[in-house]
mmCIF file of C-alpha atoms in Angstrom:
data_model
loop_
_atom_site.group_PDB
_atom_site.id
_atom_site.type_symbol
_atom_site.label_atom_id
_atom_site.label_comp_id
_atom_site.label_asym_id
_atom_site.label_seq_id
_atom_site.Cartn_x
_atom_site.Cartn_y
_atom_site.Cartn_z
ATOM 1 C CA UNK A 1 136.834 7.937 7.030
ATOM 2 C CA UNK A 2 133.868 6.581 4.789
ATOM 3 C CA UNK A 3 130.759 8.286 5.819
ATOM 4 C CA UNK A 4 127.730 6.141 7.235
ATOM 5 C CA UNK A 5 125.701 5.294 4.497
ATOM 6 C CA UNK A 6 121.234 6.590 5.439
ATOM 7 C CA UNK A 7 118.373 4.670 5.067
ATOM 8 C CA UNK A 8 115.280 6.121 4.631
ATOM 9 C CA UNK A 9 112.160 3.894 5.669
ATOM 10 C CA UNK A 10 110.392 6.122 7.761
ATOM 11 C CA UNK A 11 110.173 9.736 9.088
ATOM 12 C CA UNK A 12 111.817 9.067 11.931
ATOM 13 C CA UNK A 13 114.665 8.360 9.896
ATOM 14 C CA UNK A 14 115.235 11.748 10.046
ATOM 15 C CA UNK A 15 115.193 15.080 12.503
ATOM 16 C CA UNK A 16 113.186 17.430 12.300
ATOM 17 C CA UNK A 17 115.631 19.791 10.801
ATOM 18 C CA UNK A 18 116.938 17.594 8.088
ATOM 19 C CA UNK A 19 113.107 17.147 7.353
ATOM 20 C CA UNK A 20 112.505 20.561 6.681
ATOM 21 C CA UNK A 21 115.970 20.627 4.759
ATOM 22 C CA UNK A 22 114.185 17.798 2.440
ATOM 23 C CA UNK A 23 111.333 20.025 1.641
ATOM 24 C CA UNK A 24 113.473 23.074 1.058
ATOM 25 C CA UNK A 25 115.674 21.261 -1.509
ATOM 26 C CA UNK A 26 112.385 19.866 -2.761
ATOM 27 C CA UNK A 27 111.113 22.841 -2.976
ATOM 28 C CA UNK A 28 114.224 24.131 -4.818
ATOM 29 C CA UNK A 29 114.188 21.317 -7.409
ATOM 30 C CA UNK A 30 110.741 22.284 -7.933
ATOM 31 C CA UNK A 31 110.950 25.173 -9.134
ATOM 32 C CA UNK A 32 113.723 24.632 -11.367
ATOM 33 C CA UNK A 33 112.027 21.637 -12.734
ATOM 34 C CA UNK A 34 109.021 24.326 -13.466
ATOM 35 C CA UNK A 35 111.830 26.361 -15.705
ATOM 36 C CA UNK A 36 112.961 24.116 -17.269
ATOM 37 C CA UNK A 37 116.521 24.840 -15.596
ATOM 38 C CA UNK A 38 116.841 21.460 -13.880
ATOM 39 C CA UNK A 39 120.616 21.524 -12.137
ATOM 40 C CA UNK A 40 121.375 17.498 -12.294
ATOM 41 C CA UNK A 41 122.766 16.529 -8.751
ATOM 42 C CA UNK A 42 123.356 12.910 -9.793
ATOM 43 C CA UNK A 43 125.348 12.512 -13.218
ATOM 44 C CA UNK A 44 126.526 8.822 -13.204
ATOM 45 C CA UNK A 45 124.258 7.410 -10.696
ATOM 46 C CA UNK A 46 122.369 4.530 -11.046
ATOM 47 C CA UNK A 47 118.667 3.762 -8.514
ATOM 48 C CA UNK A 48 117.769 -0.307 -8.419
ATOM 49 C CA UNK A 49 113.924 0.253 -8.223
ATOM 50 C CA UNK A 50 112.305 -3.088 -7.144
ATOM 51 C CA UNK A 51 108.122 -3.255 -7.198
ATOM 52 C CA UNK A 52 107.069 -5.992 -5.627
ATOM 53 C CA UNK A 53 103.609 -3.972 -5.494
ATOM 54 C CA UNK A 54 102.531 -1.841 -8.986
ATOM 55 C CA UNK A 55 102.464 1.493 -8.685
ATOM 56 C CA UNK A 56 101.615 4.163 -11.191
ATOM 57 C CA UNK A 57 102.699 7.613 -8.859
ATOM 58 C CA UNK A 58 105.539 6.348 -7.119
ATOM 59 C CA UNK A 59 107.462 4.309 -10.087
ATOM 60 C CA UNK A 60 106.897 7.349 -12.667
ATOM 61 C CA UNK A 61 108.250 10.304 -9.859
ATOM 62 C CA UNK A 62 111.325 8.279 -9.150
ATOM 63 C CA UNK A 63 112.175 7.260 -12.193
ATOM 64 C CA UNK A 64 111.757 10.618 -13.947
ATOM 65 C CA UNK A 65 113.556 12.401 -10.611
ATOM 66 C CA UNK A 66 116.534 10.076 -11.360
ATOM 67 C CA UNK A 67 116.582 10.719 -14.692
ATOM 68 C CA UNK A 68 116.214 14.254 -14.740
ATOM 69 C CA UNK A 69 119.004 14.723 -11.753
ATOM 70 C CA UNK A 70 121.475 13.299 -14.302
ATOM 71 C CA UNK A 71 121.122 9.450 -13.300
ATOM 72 C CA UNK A 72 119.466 6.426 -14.748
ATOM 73 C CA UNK A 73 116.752 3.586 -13.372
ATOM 74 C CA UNK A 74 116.656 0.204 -13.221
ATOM 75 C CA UNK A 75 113.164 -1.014 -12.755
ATOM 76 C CA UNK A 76 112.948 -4.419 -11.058
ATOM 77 C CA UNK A 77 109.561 -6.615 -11.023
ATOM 78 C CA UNK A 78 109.510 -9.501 -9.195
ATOM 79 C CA UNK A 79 109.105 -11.955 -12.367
ATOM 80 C CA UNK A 80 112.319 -10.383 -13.599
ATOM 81 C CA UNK A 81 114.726 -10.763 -10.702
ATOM 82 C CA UNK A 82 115.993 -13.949 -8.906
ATOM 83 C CA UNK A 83 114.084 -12.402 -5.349
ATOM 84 C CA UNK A 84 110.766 -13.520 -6.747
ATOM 85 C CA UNK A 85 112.092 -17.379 -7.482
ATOM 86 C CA UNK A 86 113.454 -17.879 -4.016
ATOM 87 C CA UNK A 87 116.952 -15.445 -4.050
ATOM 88 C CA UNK A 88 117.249 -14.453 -0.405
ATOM 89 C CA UNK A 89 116.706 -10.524 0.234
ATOM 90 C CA UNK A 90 120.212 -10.113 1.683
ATOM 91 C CA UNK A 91 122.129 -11.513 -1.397
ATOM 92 C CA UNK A 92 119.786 -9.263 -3.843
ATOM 93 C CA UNK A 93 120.605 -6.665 -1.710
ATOM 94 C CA UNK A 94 124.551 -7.313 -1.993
ATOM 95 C CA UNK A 95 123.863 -7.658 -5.756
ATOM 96 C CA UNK A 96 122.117 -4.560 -6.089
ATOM 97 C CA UNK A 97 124.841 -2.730 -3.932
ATOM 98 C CA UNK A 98 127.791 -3.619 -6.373
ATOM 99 C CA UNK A 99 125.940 -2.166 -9.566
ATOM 100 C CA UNK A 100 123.796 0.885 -8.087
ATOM 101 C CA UNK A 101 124.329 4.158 -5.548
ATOM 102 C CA UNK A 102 120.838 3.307 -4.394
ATOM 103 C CA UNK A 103 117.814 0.879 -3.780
ATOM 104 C CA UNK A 104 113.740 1.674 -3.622
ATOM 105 C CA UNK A 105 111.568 -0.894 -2.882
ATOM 106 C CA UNK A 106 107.637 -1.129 -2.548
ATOM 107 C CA UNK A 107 106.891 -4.200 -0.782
ATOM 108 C CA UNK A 108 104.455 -5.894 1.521
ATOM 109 C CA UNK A 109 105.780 -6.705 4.652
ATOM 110 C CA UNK A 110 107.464 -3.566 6.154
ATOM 111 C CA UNK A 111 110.316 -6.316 7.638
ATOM 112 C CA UNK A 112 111.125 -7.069 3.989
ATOM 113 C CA UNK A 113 112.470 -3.525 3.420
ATOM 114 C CA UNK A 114 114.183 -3.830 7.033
ATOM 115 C CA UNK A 115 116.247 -6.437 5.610
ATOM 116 C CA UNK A 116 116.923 -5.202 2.341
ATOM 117 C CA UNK A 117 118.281 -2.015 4.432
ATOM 118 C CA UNK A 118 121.006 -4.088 6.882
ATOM 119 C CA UNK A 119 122.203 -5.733 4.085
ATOM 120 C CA UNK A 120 122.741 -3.152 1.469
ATOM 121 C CA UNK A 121 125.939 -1.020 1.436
ATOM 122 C CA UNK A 122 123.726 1.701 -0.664
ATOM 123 C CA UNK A 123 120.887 3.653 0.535
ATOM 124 C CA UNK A 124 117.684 2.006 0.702
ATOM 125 C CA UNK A 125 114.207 4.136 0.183
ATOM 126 C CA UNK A 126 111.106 2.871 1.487
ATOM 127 C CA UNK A 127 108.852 3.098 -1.230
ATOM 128 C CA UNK A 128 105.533 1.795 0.373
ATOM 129 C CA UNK A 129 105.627 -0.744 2.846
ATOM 130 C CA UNK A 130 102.265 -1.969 4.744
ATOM 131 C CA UNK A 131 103.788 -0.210 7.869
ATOM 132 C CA UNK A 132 104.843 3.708 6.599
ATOM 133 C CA UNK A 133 104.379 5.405 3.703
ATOM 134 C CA UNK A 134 107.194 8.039 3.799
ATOM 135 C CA UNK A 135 107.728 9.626 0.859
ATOM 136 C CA UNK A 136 103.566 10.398 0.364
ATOM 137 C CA UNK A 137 103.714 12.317 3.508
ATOM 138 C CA UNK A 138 106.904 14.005 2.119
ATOM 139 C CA UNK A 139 104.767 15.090 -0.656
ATOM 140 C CA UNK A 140 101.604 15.828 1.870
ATOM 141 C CA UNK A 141 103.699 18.134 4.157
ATOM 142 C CA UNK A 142 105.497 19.893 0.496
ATOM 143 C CA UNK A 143 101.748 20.899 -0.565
ATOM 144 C CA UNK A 144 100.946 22.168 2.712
ATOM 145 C CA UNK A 145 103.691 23.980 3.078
ATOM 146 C CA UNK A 146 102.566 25.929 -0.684
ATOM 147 C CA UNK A 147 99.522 26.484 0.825
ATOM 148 C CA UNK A 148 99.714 27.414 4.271
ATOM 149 C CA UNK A 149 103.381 28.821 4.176
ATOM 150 C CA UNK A 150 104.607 26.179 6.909
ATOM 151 C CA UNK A 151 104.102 22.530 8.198
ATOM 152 C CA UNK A 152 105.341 22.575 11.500
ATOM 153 C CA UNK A 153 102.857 23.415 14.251
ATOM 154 C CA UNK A 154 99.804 23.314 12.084
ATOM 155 C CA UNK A 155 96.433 20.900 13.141
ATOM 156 C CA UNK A 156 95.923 18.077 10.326
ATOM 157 C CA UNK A 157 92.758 16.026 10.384
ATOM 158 C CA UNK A 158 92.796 12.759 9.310
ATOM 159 C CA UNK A 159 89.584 10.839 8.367
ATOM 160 C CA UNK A 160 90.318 6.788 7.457
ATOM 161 C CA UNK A 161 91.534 3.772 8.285
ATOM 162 C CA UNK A 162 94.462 3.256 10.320
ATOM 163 C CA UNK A 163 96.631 2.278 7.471
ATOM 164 C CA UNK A 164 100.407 2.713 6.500
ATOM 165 C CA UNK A 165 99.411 6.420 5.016
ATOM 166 C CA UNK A 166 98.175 7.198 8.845
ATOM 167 C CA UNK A 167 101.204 5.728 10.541
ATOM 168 C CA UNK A 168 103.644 8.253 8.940
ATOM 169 C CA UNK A 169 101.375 10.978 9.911
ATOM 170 C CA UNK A 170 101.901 10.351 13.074
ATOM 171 C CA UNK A 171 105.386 10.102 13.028
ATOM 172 C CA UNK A 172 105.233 13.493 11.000
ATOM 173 C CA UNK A 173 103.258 14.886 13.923
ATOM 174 C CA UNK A 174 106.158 13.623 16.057
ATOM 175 C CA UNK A 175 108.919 15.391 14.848
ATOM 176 C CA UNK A 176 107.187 18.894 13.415
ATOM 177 C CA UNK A 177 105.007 19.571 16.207
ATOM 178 C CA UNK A 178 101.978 18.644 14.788
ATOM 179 C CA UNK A 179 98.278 18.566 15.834
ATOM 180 C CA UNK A 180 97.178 15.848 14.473
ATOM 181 C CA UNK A 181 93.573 14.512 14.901
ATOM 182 C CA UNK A 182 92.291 11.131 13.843
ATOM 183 C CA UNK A 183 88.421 9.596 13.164
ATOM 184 C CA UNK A 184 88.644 6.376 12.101
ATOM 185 C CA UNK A 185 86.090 3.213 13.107
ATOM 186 C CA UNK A 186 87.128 1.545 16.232
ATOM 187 C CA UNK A 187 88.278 -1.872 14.120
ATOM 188 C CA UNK A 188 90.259 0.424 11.855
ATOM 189 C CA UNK A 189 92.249 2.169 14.224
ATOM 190 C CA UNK A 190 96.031 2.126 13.715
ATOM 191 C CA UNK A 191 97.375 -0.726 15.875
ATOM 192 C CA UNK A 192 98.220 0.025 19.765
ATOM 193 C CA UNK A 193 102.328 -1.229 18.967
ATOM 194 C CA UNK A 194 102.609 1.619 16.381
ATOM 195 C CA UNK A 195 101.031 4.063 18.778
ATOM 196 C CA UNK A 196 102.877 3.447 21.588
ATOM 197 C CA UNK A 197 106.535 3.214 19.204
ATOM 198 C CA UNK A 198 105.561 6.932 18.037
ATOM 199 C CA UNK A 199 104.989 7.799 21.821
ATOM 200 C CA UNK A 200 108.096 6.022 23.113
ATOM 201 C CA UNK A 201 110.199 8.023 20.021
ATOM 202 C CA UNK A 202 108.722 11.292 21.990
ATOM 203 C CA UNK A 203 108.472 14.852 20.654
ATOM 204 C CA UNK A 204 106.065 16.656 20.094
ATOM 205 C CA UNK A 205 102.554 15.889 18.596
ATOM 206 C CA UNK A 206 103.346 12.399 20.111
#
């Protein structure tokens, strides 16, 4: 039987376990990286990487993780791709899915990446949407973790607006048992809809 292909567009995407499986392999990769021994866990596979917002961080770390892990990268701007000159999302995302094992995409509207992700028979990777921010607080919780030796029932304080950034810490808080303590201005507060979806999802921190 063909296994169900995963999505990853937020935290919740995942348990809490496979979360803290992420950051271990991350963890391993790492450290080989840091020797120079890099193990390539993806000969032969190719990432569509479509940036409908520039990015400096998030298009260089992909593209050299691909590349490193055996793979290649196709880097997609809008200007270059039929999506940006009125190509639905669903048929790029059939497109994409006949040439490449996988699909990021850093977009505006968090429904945009949504789509993409019903439509694609590949694995689609939120790379920044204006809703979540996933793979930054992937990074966040790796650092911590360095530092403090663990990530799960720690207190993080969070000073800002209530932005995409914020709404993935709170999802991170949901599933890792997190303490998680906000000041941000009264008209920058995260919305009451995303509050209320990371209460409904439970768990703790929620």
């Amino acid at each position: 039987m063909k296994k169900a292909k995963r999505d990853f567009l937020e935290l919740t995407d995942l348990t809490a376990d496979e979360l803290l499986d992420l950051l271990d392999l991350a963890a391993v990769l790492k450290r080989e990286r840091s020797r120079g021994k890099e193990k390539p866990r993806l000969p032969g596979k190719t990432l569509a990487m479509i940036f409908e917002k520039p990015s400096t961080r998030t298009r260089v770390s992909f593209e050299v993780a691909i590349c490193e892990q055996g793979g290649r990268a196709v880097v997609l701007a809008p200007d270059e791709i039929q999506l940006g000159r009125g190509e639905t999302i669903r048929d790029t995302a059939r497109v994409l899915s006949r040439y490449c094992q996988g699909i990021v995409l850093r977009t505006f509207g968090h429904e945009r990446v949504v789509e993409l992700a019903r439509a694609a028979s590949v694995p689609v990777i939120n790379g920044l949407s204006d809703l979540t921010h996933p793979c930054q607080i992937l990074a966040d919780l790796l650092t911590i973790r360095e530092l403090l030796g663990r990530c799960e029932k720690i207190s993080v304080a969070y000073i800002g607006d209530g932005n995409n950034v914020l709404h993935s810490w709170m999802m991170a808080s949901s599933l890792l048992a997190i303490d998680l303590r906000v000041a941000s201005p009264p008209e920058y507060a995260p919305p009451a809809k995303v509050v209320e979806e990371v209460r409904r999802r439970g768990g703790p921190g929620s």
